[in-house]
Tab-separated table of C-alpha atoms and ligand atoms in Angstrom:
chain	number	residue	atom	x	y	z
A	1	UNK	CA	-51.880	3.359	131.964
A	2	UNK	CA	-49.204	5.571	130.279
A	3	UNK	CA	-48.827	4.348	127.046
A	4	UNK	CA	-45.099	4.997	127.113
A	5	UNK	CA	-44.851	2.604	129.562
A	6	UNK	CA	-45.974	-0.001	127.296
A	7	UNK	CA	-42.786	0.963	124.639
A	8	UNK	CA	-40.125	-1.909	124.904
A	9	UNK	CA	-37.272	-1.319	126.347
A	10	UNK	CA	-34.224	-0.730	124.354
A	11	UNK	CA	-31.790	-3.582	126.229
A	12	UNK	CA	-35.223	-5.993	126.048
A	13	UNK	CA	-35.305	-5.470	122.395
A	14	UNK	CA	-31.592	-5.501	121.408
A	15	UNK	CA	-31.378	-9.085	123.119
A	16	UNK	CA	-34.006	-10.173	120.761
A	17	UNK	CA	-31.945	-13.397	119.285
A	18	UNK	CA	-32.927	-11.681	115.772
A	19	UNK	CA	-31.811	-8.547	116.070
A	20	UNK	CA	-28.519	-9.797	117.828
A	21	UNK	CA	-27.937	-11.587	114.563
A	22	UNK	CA	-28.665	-8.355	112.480
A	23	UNK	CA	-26.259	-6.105	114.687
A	24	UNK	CA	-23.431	-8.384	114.148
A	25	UNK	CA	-24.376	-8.526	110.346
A	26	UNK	CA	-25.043	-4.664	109.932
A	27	UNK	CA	-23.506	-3.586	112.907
A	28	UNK	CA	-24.706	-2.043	116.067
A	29	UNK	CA	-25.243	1.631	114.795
A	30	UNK	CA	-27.797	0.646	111.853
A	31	UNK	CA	-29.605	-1.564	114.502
A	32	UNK	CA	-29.664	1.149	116.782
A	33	UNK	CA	-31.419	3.880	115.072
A	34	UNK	CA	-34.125	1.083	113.307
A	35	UNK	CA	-34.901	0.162	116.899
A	36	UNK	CA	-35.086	3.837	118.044
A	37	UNK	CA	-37.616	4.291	114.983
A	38	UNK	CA	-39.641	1.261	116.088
A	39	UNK	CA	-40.162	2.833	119.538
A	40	UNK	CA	-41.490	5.460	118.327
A	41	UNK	CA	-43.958	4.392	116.299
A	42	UNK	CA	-45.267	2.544	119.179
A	43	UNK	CA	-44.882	5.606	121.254
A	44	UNK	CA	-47.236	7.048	118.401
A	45	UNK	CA	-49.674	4.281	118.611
A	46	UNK	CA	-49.062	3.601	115.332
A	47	UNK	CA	-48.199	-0.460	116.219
A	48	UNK	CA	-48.511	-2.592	119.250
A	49	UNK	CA	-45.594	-3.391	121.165
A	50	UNK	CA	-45.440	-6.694	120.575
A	51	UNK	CA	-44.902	-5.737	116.618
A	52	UNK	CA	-41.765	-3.816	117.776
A	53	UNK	CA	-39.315	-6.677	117.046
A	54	UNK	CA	-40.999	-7.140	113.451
A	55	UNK	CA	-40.887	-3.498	112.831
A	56	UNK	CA	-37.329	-3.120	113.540
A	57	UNK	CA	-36.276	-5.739	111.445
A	58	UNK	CA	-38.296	-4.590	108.535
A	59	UNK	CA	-36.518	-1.208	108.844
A	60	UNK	CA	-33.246	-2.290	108.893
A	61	UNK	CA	-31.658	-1.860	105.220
A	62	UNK	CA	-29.899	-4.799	103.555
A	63	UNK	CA	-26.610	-4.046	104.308
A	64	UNK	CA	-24.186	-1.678	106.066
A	65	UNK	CA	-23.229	0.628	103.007
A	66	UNK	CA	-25.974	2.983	102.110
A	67	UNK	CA	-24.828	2.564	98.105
A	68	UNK	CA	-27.364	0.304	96.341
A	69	UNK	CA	-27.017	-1.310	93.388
A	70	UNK	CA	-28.884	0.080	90.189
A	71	UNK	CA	-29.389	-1.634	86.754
A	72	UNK	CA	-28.821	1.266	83.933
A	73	UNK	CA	-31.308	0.779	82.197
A	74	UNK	CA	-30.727	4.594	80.995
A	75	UNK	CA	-29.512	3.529	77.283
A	76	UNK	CA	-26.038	5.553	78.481
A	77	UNK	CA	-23.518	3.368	78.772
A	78	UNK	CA	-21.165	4.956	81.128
A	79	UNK	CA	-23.106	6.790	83.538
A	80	UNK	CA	-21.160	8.790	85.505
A	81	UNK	CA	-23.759	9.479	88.029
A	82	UNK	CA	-23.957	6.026	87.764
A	83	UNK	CA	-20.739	5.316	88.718
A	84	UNK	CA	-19.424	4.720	85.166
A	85	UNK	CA	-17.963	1.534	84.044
A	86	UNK	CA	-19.446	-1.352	85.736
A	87	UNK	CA	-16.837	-3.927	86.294
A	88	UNK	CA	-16.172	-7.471	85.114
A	89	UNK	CA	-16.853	-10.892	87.218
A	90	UNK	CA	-13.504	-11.235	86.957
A	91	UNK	CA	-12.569	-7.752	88.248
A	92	UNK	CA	-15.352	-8.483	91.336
A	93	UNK	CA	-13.203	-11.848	91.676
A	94	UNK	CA	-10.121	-9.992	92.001
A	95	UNK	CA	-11.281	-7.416	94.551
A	96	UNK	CA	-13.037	-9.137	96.805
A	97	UNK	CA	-9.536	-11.166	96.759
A	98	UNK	CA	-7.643	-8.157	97.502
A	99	UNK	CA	-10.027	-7.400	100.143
A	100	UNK	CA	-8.114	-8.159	102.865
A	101	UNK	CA	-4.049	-8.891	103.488
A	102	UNK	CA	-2.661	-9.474	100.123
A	103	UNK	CA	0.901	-9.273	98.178
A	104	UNK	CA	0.749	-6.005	96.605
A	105	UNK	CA	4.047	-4.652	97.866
A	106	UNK	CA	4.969	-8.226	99.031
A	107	UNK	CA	7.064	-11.074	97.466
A	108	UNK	CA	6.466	-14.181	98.798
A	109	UNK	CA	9.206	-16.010	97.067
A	110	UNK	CA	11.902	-13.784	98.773
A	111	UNK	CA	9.695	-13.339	101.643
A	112	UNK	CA	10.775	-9.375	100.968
A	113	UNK	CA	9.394	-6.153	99.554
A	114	UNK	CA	8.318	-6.509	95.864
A	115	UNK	CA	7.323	-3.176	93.758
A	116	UNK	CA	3.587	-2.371	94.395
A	117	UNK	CA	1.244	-3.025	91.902
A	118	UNK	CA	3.982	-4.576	89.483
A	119	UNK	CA	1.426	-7.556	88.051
A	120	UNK	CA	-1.171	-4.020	86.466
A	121	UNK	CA	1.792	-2.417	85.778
A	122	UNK	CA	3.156	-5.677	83.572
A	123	UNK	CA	-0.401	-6.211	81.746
A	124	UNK	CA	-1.136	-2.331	81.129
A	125	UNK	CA	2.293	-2.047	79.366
A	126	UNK	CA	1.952	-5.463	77.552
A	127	UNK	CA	-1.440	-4.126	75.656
A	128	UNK	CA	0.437	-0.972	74.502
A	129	UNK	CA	2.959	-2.053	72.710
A	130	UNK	CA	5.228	0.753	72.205
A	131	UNK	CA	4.770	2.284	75.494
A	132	UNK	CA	7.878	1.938	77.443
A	133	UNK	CA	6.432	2.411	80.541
A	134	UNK	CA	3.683	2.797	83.051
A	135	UNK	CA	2.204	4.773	85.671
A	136	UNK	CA	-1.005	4.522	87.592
A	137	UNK	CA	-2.971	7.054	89.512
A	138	UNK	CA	-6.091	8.056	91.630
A	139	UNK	CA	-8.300	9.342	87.739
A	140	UNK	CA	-7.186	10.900	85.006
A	141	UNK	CA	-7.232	14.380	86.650
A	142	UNK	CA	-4.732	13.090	88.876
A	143	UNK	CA	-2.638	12.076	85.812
A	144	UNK	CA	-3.089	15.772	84.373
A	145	UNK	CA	-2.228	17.280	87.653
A	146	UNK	CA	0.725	15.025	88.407
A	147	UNK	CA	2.157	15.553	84.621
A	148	UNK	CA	1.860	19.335	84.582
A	149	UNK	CA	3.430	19.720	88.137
A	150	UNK	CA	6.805	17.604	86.639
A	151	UNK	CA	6.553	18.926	83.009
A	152	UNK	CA	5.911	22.678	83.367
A	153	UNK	CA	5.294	23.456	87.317
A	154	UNK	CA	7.019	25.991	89.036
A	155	UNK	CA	5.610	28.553	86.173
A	156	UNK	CA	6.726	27.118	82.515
A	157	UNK	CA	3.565	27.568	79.635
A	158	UNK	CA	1.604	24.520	78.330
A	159	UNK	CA	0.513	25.211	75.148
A	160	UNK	CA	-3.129	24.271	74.251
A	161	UNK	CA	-5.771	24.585	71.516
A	162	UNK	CA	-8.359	26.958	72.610
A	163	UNK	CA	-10.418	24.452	70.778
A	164	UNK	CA	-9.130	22.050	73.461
A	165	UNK	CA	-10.213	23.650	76.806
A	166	UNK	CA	-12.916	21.090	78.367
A	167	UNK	CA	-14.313	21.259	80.795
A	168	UNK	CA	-15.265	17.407	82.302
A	169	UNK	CA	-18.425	17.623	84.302
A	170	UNK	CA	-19.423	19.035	87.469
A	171	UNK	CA	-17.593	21.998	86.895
A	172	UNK	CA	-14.449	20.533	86.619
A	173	UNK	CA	-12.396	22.285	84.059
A	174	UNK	CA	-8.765	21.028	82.439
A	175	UNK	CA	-7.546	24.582	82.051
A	176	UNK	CA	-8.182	25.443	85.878
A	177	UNK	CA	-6.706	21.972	86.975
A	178	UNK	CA	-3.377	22.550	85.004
A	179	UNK	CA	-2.619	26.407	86.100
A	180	UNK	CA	-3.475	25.120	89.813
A	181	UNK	CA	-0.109	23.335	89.576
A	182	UNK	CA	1.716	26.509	88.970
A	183	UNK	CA	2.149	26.087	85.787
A	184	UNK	CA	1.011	28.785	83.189
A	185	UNK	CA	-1.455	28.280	80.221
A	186	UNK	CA	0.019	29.405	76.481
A	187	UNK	CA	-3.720	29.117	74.879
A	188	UNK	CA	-3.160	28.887	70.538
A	189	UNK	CA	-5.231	28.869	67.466
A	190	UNK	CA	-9.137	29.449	68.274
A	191	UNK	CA	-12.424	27.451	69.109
A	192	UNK	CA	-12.315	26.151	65.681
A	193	UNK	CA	-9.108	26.115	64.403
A	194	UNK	CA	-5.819	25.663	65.100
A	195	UNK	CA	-2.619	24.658	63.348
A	196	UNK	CA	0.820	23.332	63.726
A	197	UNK	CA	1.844	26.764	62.937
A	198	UNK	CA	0.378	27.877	65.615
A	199	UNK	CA	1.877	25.781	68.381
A	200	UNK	CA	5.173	25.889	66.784
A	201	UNK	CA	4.786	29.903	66.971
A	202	UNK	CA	4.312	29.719	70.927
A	203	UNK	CA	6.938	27.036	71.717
A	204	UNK	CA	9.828	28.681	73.653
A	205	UNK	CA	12.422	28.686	75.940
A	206	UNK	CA	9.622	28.620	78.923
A	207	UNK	CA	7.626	25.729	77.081
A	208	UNK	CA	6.638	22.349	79.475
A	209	UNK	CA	4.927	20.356	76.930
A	210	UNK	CA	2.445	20.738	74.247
A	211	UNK	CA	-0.978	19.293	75.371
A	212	UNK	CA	-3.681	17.774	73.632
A	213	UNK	CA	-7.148	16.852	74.629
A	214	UNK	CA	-9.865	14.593	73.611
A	215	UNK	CA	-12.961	16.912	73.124
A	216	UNK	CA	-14.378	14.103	75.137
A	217	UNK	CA	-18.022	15.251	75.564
A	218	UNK	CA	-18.684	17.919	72.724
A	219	UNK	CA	-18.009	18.063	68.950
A	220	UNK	CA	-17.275	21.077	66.934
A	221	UNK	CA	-18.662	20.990	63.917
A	222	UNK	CA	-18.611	22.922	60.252
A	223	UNK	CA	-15.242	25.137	59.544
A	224	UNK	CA	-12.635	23.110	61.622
A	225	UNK	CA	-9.067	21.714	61.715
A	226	UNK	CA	-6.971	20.617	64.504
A	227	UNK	CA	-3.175	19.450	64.296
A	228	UNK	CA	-2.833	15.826	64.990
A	229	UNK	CA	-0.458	14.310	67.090
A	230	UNK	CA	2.064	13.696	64.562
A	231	UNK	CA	2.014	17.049	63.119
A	232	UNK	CA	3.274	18.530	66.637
A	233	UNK	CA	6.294	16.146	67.035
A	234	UNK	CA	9.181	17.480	66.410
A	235	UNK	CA	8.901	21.101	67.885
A	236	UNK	CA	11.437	19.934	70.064
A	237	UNK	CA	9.537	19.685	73.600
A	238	UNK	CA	7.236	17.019	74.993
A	239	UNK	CA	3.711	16.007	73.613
A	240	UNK	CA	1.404	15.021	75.775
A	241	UNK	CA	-2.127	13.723	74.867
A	242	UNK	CA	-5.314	13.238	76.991
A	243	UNK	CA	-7.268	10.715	75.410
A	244	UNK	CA	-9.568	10.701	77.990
A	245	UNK	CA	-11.584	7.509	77.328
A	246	UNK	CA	-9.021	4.813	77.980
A	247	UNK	CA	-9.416	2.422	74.969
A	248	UNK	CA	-6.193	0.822	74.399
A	249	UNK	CA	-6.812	0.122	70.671
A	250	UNK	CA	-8.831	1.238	68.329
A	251	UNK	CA	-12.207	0.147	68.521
A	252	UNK	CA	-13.983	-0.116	64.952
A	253	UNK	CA	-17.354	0.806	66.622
A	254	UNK	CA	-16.106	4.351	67.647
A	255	UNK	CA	-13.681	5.336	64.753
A	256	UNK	CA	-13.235	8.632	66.103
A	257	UNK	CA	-12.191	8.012	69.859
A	258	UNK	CA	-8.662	7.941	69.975
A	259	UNK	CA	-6.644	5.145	71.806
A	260	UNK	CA	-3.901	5.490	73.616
A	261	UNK	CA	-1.645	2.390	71.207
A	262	UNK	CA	-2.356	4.686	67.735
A	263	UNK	CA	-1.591	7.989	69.709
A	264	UNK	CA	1.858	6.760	71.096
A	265	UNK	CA	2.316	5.195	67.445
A	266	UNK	CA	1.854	8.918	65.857
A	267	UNK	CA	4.515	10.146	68.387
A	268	UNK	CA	3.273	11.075	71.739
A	269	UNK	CA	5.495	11.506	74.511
A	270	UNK	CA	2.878	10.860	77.217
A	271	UNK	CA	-0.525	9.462	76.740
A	272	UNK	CA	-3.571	9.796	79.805
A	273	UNK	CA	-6.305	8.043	80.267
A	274	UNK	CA	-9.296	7.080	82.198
A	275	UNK	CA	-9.604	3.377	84.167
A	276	UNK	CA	-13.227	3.808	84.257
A	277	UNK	CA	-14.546	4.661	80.774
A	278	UNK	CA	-14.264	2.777	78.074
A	279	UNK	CA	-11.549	0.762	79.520
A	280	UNK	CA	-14.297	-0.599	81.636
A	281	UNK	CA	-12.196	-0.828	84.721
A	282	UNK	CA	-12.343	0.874	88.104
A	283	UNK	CA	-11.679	4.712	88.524
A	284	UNK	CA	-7.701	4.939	87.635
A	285	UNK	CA	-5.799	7.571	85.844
A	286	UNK	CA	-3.394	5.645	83.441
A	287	UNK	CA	-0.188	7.697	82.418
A	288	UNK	CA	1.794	5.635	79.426
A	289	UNK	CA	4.773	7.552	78.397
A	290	UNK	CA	9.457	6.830	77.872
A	291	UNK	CA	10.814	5.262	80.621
A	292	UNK	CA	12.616	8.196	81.437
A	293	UNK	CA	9.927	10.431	81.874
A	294	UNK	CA	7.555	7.883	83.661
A	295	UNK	CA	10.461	7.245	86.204
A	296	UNK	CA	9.934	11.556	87.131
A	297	UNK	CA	6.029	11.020	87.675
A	298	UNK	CA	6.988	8.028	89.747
A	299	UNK	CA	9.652	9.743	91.652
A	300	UNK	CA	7.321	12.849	92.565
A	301	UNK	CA	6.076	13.560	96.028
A	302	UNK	CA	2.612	14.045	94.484
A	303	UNK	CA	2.636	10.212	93.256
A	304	UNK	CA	2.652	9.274	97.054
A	305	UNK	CA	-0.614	11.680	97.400
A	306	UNK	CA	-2.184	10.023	94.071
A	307	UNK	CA	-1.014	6.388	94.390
A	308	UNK	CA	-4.407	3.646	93.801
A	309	UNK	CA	-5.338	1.506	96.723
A	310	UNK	CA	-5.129	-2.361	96.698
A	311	UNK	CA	-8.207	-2.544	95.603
A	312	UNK	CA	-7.954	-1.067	92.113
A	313	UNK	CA	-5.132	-2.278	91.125
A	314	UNK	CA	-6.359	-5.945	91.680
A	315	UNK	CA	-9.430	-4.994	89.463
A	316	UNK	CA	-7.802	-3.063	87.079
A	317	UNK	CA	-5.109	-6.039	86.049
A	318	UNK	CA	-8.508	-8.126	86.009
A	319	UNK	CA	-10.179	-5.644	83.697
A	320	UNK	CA	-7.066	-5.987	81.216
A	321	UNK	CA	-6.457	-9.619	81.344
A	322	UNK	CA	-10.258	-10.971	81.891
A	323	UNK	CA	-13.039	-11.988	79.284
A	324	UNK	CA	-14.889	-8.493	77.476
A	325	UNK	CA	-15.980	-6.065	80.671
A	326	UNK	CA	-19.366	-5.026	80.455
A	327	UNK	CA	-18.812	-1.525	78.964
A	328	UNK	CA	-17.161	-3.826	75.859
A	329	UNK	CA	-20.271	-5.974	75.465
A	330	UNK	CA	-22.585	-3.657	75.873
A	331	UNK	CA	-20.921	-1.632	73.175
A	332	UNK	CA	-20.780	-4.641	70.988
A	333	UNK	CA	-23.967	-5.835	71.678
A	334	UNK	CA	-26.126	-7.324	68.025
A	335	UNK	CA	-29.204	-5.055	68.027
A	336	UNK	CA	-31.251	-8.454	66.727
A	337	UNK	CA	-30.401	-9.559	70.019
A	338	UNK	CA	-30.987	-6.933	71.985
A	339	UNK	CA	-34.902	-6.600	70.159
A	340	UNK	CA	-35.300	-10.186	71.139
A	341	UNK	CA	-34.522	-10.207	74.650
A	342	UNK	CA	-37.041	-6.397	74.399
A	343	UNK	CA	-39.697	-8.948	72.897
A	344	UNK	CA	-39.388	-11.183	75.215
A	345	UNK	CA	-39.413	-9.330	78.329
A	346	UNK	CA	-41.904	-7.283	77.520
A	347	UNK	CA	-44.002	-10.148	76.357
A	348	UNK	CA	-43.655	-11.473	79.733
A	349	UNK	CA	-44.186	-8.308	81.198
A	350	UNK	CA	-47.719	-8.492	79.604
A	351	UNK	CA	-48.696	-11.529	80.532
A	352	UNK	CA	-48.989	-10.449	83.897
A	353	UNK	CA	-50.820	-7.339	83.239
A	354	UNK	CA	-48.070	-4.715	82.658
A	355	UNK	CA	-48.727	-2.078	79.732
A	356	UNK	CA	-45.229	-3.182	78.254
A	357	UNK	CA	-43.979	-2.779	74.510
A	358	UNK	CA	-40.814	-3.909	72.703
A	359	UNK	CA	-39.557	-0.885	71.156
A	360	UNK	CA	-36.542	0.409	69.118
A	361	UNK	CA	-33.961	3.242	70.757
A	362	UNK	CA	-31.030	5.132	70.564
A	363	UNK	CA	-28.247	4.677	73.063
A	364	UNK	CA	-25.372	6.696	73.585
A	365	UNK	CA	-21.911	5.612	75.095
A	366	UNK	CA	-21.938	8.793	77.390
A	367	UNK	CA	-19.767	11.456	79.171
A	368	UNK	CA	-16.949	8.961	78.646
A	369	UNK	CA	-16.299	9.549	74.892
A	370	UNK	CA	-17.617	9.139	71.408
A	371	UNK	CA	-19.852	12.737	71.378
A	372	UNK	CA	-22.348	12.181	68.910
A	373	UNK	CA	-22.054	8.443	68.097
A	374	UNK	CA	-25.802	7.060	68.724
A	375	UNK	CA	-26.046	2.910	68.840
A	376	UNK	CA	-29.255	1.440	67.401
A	377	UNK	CA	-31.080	-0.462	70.281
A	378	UNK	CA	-34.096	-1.974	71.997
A	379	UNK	CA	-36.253	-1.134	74.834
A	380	UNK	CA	-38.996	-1.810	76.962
A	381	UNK	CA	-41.227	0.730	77.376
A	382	UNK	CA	-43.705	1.073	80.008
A	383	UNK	CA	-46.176	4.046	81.362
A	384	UNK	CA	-44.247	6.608	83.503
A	385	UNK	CA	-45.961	6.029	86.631
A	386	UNK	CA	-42.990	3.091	86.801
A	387	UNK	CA	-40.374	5.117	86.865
A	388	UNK	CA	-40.207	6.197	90.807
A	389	UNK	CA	-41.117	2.944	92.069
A	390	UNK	CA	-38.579	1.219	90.154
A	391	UNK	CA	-35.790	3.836	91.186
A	392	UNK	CA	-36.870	3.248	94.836
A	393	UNK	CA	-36.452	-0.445	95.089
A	394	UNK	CA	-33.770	-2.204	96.566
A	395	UNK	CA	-32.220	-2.977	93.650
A	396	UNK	CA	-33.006	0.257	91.827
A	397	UNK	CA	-33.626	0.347	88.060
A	398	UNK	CA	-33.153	3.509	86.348
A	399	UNK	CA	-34.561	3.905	82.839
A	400	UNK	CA	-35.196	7.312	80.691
A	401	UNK	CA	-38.345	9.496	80.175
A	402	UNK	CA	-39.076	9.971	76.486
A	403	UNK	CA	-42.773	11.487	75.202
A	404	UNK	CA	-44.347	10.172	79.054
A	405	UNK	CA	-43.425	6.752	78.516
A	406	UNK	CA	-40.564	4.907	80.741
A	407	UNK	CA	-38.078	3.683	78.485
A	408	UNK	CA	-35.820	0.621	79.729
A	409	UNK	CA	-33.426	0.213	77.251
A	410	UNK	CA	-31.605	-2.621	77.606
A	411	UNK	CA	-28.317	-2.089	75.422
A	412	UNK	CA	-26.948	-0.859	79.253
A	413	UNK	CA	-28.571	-3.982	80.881
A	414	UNK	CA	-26.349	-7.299	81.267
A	415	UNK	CA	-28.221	-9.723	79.591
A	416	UNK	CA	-28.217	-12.140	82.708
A	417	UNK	CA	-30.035	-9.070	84.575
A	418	UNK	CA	-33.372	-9.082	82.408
A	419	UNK	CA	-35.371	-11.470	85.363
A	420	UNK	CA	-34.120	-8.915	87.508
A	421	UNK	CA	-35.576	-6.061	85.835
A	422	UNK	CA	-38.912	-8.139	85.193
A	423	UNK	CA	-39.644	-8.997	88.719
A	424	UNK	CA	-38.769	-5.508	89.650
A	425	UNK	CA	-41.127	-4.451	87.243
A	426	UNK	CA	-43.570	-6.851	88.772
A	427	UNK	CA	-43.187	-5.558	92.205
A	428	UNK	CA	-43.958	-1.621	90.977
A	429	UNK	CA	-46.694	-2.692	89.292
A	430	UNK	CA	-48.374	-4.227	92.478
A	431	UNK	CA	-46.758	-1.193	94.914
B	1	PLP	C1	-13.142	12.109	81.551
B	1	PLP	C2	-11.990	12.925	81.104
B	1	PLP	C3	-11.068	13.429	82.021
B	1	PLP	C4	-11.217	13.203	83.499
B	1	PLP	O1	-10.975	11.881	83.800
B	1	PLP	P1	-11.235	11.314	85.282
B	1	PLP	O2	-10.701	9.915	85.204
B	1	PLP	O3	-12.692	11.417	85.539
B	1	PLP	O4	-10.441	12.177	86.213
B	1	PLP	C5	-10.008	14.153	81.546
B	1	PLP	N1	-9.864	14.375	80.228
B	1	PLP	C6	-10.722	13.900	79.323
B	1	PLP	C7	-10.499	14.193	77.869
B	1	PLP	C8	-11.823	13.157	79.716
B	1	PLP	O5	-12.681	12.678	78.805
């Protein structure tokens, strides 16, 4: 007999009562191609037809999105290939809330239109005090962009530190994102030094604003000065400061980061941020500046093009008004603790026959600020051979390579994921 007469039909299998269930779970398309993949294997010879049913329902992934979740176990605390911040419960809450019709540009006392995304708007401004007003967009580039466009667009100069021309990541660079608005760079000072003199020399007739950026990523180091914000008040035209990692206040861990309250204190005209960094909310670009000059951004065509969905705004009021977001604790985290729950887990870990060690390490809060700023912490470290079977799991877990050892370090790890980690642990070491 022709053995691809023996291959189930597609109809015959589809009615299965199983992988009904699973196509109006995962949708048809998902369904589809596992039971296309199924055929063939029996096509192949590789199963018997009667396993065709199993087969596709062991091929079918575990849920419509093809993003899986990861533990970051990488020591780094916002990952951006990671997707940075992780967010809150409470910020989850809040979006799967928003998830479907909700009041965002609705009042339902009046039954009329309200302002969208007034309730973020009210708690963003309420944790700056001394920020008149508010303005949220798609990341802090978007911020940037929207700010040079109404500040110095249509070919005025922003005038920048050569020390202060960063470039973010993936190629992304501030310089090229600001003259790609039309507006025209007026670079002062040097790499490692540059004064108030020097700004005040280049401020003009054709001057925007005055920008300054957080060396976010990098640190200079040796024979350096920089003006601060104060010192480049009163030149008579707009400062504007990229703070880039969103912290609100200042955080005593991280006495160097600059937060966006202290920087409007010292005299900032406009302060941007990130939603996603240390903030530890969902990708936003936060824009804190006068009334008068918030109202412009607002006004601008562009803000229609950069405006936040639903969705973040409901997590990023959550973020501000909810307990400590991850990216907080796991800043704050007690390294006594942290070596305990290492002990512990690894302890276990041996038990069942894993070569596991408590260890100290050195994390890092990441591309999101703080350059240089290493936190003590604990880890579990493991042999190497762990390291692609734990990425690969359904719930992936992503550690760091140091001297061929796997290094889980758990200052990144929620402390309520550690079974997690151990039973994926448990499953490598049997794969
Ligand atoms: C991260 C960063 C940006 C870019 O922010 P996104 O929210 O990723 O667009 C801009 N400026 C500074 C100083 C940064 O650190």
């Amino acid at each position: 007999m022709d053995p691809r007469r023996a291959v189930p039909r597609t109809d015959a299998l589809l009615a299965d009562r199983r992988l009904a269930e699973a196509s109006g779970r995962l949708g048809p398309t998902l369904v589809r191609a596992a039971v296309a993949a199924a055929q063939q294997r029996v096509r192949d010879g590789e199963i018997p037809p009667d396993a065709a049913v199993p087969a596709v329902l062991a091929g079918l992934p575990a849920r419509s999105a093809s993003l899986r979740p990861v533990i970051n176990a990488t020591g780094v605390i916002l990952h951006t290939n990671l997707g940075r911040a992780p967010l809150s419960d409470a910020a989850r809450e809040a979006l799967a809330a928003a998830a479907g019709c909700t009041d965002v540009e609705f009042d339902v006392a009046t039954g009329g239109r309200a302002r969208r995304g007034r309730h973020a708007l009210r708690v963003l401004r309420d944790a700056v005090p001394g920020a008149e007003s508010v303005h949220v967009v798609n990341n802090n580039a978007a911020a940037l962009l929207l700010v040079s466009t109404v500040l110095a667009g249509s070919g005025r100069e922003i005038v920048l530190s050569r020390g202060e021309m960063v470039e973010i990541g993936d190629g992304f660079r501030i310089p090229d994102l600001l003259v790609s608005t039309g507006a025209r760079l007026r670079e002062v000072g040097t790499t490692n030094r540059t004064a108030r003199s020097d700004y005040a020399a280049a401020v003009g007739p054709e001057t925007g604003f005055v920008l300054k950026v957080h060396p976010s990523n990098f640190r200079i180091e040796g024979f350096t000065s920089a003006a601060s914000v104060q010192d480049l008040t009163g030149l008579g035209v707009p400062v504007v400061v990229d703070v880039g990692s969103g912290l609100l206040a200042p955080e005593p861990l991280l006495p160097d980061e600059p937060d966006v309250h202290s920087t409007i204190a010292e005299g900032a005209d406009v302060v941007t941020a990130s939603g996603d960094k240390l903030l530890g909310g969902p990708q936003a670009g936060l824009v804190f500046g006068s009334r008068a000059v918030v109202d412009r951004l607002r006004r601008h065509p562009l803000s229609r093009a950069l405006r936040v969905d639903k969705l973040t705004l409901a997590a990023l009021e959550a973020t501000i008004v909810g307990p400590p977001t991850p990216t907080a604790l796991a800043l704050t985290a007690d390294v006594g603790g942290l070596m305990e729950r290492a002990q512990l887990l690894a302890r276990q870990l041996a038990d069942d026959g894993v070569d596991a060690l408590a260890v100290g390490a050195r994390a890092i809060v990441g591309g999101g600020g703080a350059p240089g700023v290493t936190l003590p912490s604990a880890a579990v470290s493991m042999p190497e051979a762990y390291a692609l079977p734990l990425r690969s799991g359904d719930h992936a877990v992503v550690g760091r390579i140091e001297s061929g050892r796997l290094i889980l370090d758990l200052r990144t790890v929620p402390p309520g994921d550690d079974a997690l980690v151990r039973h994926a642990v448990l499953k490598a070491a049997r794969a």
